Amino acid sequence: MTAAARARIALLIPAHDEALGILAAMRSVEAQTSPPDRRIVISDNSTDATVELARSRPGWEVWETVGNTGKKGGALNQAWAILEPTLADTDYVVTMDADTLLDPGFVECAQAKFDEERAKGCQLGGVCANFTGLPLDTALGALQMMEYARAERINRSRRGVAPVLAGAATMFSVEALRSVYRERGALYMPVLTEDYELSLALRINGYMTMAPRTCKAQ
């Protein structure tokens, strides 16, 4: 009997004119205790130095969207169409924003949660981070911190079950994503709250969505 193949992880960072923060986001991925197998920056109609900076980091793939008018969701749809034939149902896809800083243990924590729920017989579709936010001495920064704290309280009250998988940092099961993709030919729909819509589609298909307290990002 042959051993089961190890699950692979592909990490995607959609980026539109993110020259100011893209390298910090990439470094937070490079610092993961459980490194992704593929690390991909998807430059979406960037007009600044995003592509050049992303290509300066070894071990990364840098893709550029073609004719995308669907913003972040459209960029991720284009990347998924390329990646999907190369992935097994047991693999994972991580998506994160170009201004997100992952906690070093995010990938390891999220994968452990998938393993834990699978051992219970539960179908887990996605695991997102709880966000601490960066200290910003502005009204917008204060509002952001309040929103992050509110979301964490909601997730905690639901014992880690998240109503929305935050697009800023989420690990998805490929099997769960395929369940949506096969129904409608795209992961993300052209709506303003594409993260919420995809979370809802996963739950309709019978998959749980979670935000464990130990999975963190800024």
Coordinates of C-alpha atoms in Angstrom, one line a residue, residues 29-196:
V29 CA 4.7 34.4 3.5
E30 CA 8.4 33.6 3.3
A31 CA 8.4 33.5 7.1
Q32 CA 5.7 30.8 7.4
T33 CA 6.5 27.8 9.6
S34 CA 4.8 25.7 7.0
P35 CA 5.8 27.2 3.6
P36 CA 3.3 27.0 0.7
D37 CA 4.5 24.9 -2.3
R38 CA 3.6 27.6 -4.8
R39 CA 3.7 31.4 -4.1
I40 CA 2.1 33.5 -6.7
V41 CA 1.6 37.3 -7.0
I42 CA -1.2 38.2 -9.5
S43 CA -0.6 41.7 -10.8
D44 CA -4.0 43.1 -11.9
N45 CA -3.6 46.0 -14.3
S46 CA -0.8 47.5 -12.2
T47 CA 0.8 50.7 -13.4
D48 CA 3.4 51.1 -10.7
A49 CA 6.4 48.9 -9.7
T50 CA 4.4 46.0 -8.3
V51 CA 5.5 43.5 -10.9
E52 CA 9.2 44.5 -10.8
L53 CA 9.3 44.3 -7.0
A54 CA 7.4 41.0 -6.9
R55 CA 9.9 39.5 -9.4
S56 CA 12.8 40.6 -7.2
R57 CA 12.0 37.9 -4.6
P58 CA 13.3 34.4 -5.4
G59 CA 10.9 31.5 -5.2
W60 CA 7.8 33.4 -6.4
E61 CA 5.8 33.3 -9.6
V62 CA 4.4 36.5 -10.9
W63 CA 1.4 36.4 -13.2
E64 CA -0.4 39.3 -14.9
T65 CA -4.1 39.3 -15.6
V66 CA -5.3 39.7 -19.2
G67 CA -8.3 41.9 -19.9
N68 CA -9.6 41.7 -16.3
T69 CA -12.5 44.0 -15.5
G70 CA -13.6 42.2 -12.4
K71 CA -11.1 43.6 -9.9
K72 CA -9.9 41.3 -7.2
G73 CA -12.5 38.6 -7.8
G74 CA -11.8 38.6 -11.5
A75 CA -8.0 38.3 -10.9
L76 CA -8.5 35.3 -8.7
N77 CA -10.9 33.7 -11.2
Q78 CA -8.2 34.0 -13.9
A79 CA -5.6 32.4 -11.5
W80 CA -8.0 29.6 -10.4
A81 CA -8.7 28.7 -14.1
I82 CA -4.9 28.2 -14.6
L83 CA -4.3 26.4 -11.2
E84 CA -7.4 24.2 -11.0
P85 CA -6.3 21.4 -13.4
T86 CA -3.0 21.0 -11.5
L87 CA -4.6 20.6 -8.0
A88 CA -6.0 17.5 -6.2
D89 CA -9.2 17.7 -4.1
T90 CA -7.0 17.2 -1.0
D91 CA -4.8 20.3 -1.8
Y92 CA -5.4 23.9 -0.5
V93 CA -5.4 27.4 -1.9
V94 CA -4.6 30.4 0.3
T95 CA -5.7 33.8 -0.8
M96 CA -4.5 37.0 0.9
D97 CA -4.5 40.7 0.2
A98 CA -1.3 42.5 -0.8
D99 CA -1.5 44.7 2.3
T100 CA -1.9 41.7 4.7
L101 CA 0.9 40.5 7.0
L102 CA 0.4 36.8 8.0
D103 CA 1.3 35.6 11.4
P104 CA 4.2 33.1 10.9
G105 CA 2.0 30.2 12.0
F106 CA -1.0 31.1 9.9
V107 CA -0.6 28.3 7.2
E108 CA 0.3 25.7 9.8
C109 CA -2.6 26.7 12.0
A110 CA -5.1 26.7 9.2
Q111 CA -4.0 23.3 7.9
A112 CA -4.2 21.8 11.5
K113 CA -7.8 23.0 11.8
F114 CA -8.7 21.2 8.5
D115 CA -7.1 18.1 9.9
E116 CA -8.9 18.4 13.2
E117 CA -12.3 18.9 11.6
R118 CA -11.7 16.1 9.1
A119 CA -11.0 13.7 12.0
K120 CA -14.4 14.6 13.4
G121 CA -16.1 13.8 10.1
C122 CA -16.8 17.5 9.4
Q123 CA -16.6 19.1 5.9
L124 CA -14.5 22.3 6.3
G125 CA -14.4 24.6 3.3
G126 CA -12.3 27.5 4.5
V127 CA -10.3 28.9 7.4
C128 CA -9.7 32.6 7.7
A129 CA -7.5 34.7 10.0
N130 CA -8.6 36.8 12.9
F131 CA -7.1 40.2 12.4
T132 CA -5.3 42.4 14.9
G133 CA -4.8 45.4 12.6
L134 CA -1.8 47.7 12.4
P135 CA -1.7 50.6 14.8
L136 CA -2.8 53.7 12.8
D137 CA -3.1 57.1 14.5
T138 CA -6.1 58.0 12.4
A139 CA -9.9 57.9 12.6
L140 CA -9.9 55.2 9.8
G141 CA -7.3 53.2 11.7
A142 CA -9.5 53.3 14.9
L143 CA -12.5 52.2 12.9
Q144 CA -10.6 49.4 11.4
M145 CA -9.4 48.1 14.8
M146 CA -13.0 48.3 16.1
E147 CA -14.3 46.3 13.1
Y148 CA -11.6 43.6 13.6
A149 CA -12.4 43.4 17.3
R150 CA -16.1 43.1 16.5
A151 CA -15.5 40.3 14.0
E152 CA -13.3 38.4 16.4
R153 CA -16.0 38.6 19.1
I154 CA -18.6 37.3 16.7
N155 CA -16.3 34.4 15.6
R156 CA -15.6 33.6 19.3
S157 CA -19.3 33.6 20.2
R158 CA -19.8 31.1 17.4
R159 CA -17.0 28.9 18.7
G160 CA -14.8 29.8 15.7
V161 CA -17.5 29.4 13.0
A162 CA -17.1 32.4 10.8
P163 CA -20.1 33.9 8.8
V164 CA -17.6 35.4 6.3
L165 CA -14.2 34.1 5.2
A166 CA -12.3 37.3 5.1
G167 CA -10.5 37.7 1.7
A168 CA -7.6 39.3 3.5
A169 CA -6.3 35.9 4.5
T170 CA -8.1 32.6 4.0
M171 CA -7.1 29.0 3.3
F172 CA -9.6 27.0 1.2
S173 CA -10.1 23.3 0.5
V174 CA -9.7 22.7 -3.2
E175 CA -12.5 20.2 -3.0
A176 CA -14.8 22.9 -1.6
L177 CA -13.8 25.4 -4.2
R178 CA -14.5 22.9 -6.9
S179 CA -18.0 22.3 -5.6
V180 CA -18.7 26.0 -6.4
Y181 CA -16.7 26.2 -9.6
R182 CA -18.4 23.2 -11.2
E183 CA -21.8 24.7 -10.5
R184 CA -21.2 28.1 -12.1
G185 CA -17.9 28.1 -13.9
A186 CA -16.3 30.8 -11.6
L187 CA -15.4 31.1 -8.0
Y188 CA -16.1 34.8 -7.5
M189 CA -19.1 36.5 -8.8
P190 CA -19.1 40.2 -9.9
V191 CA -20.6 41.6 -6.7
L192 CA -19.3 44.2 -4.3
T193 CA -19.0 41.7 -1.4
E194 CA -17.4 38.8 -3.3
D195 CA -15.9 37.3 -0.1
Y196 CA -19.3 37.0 1.6

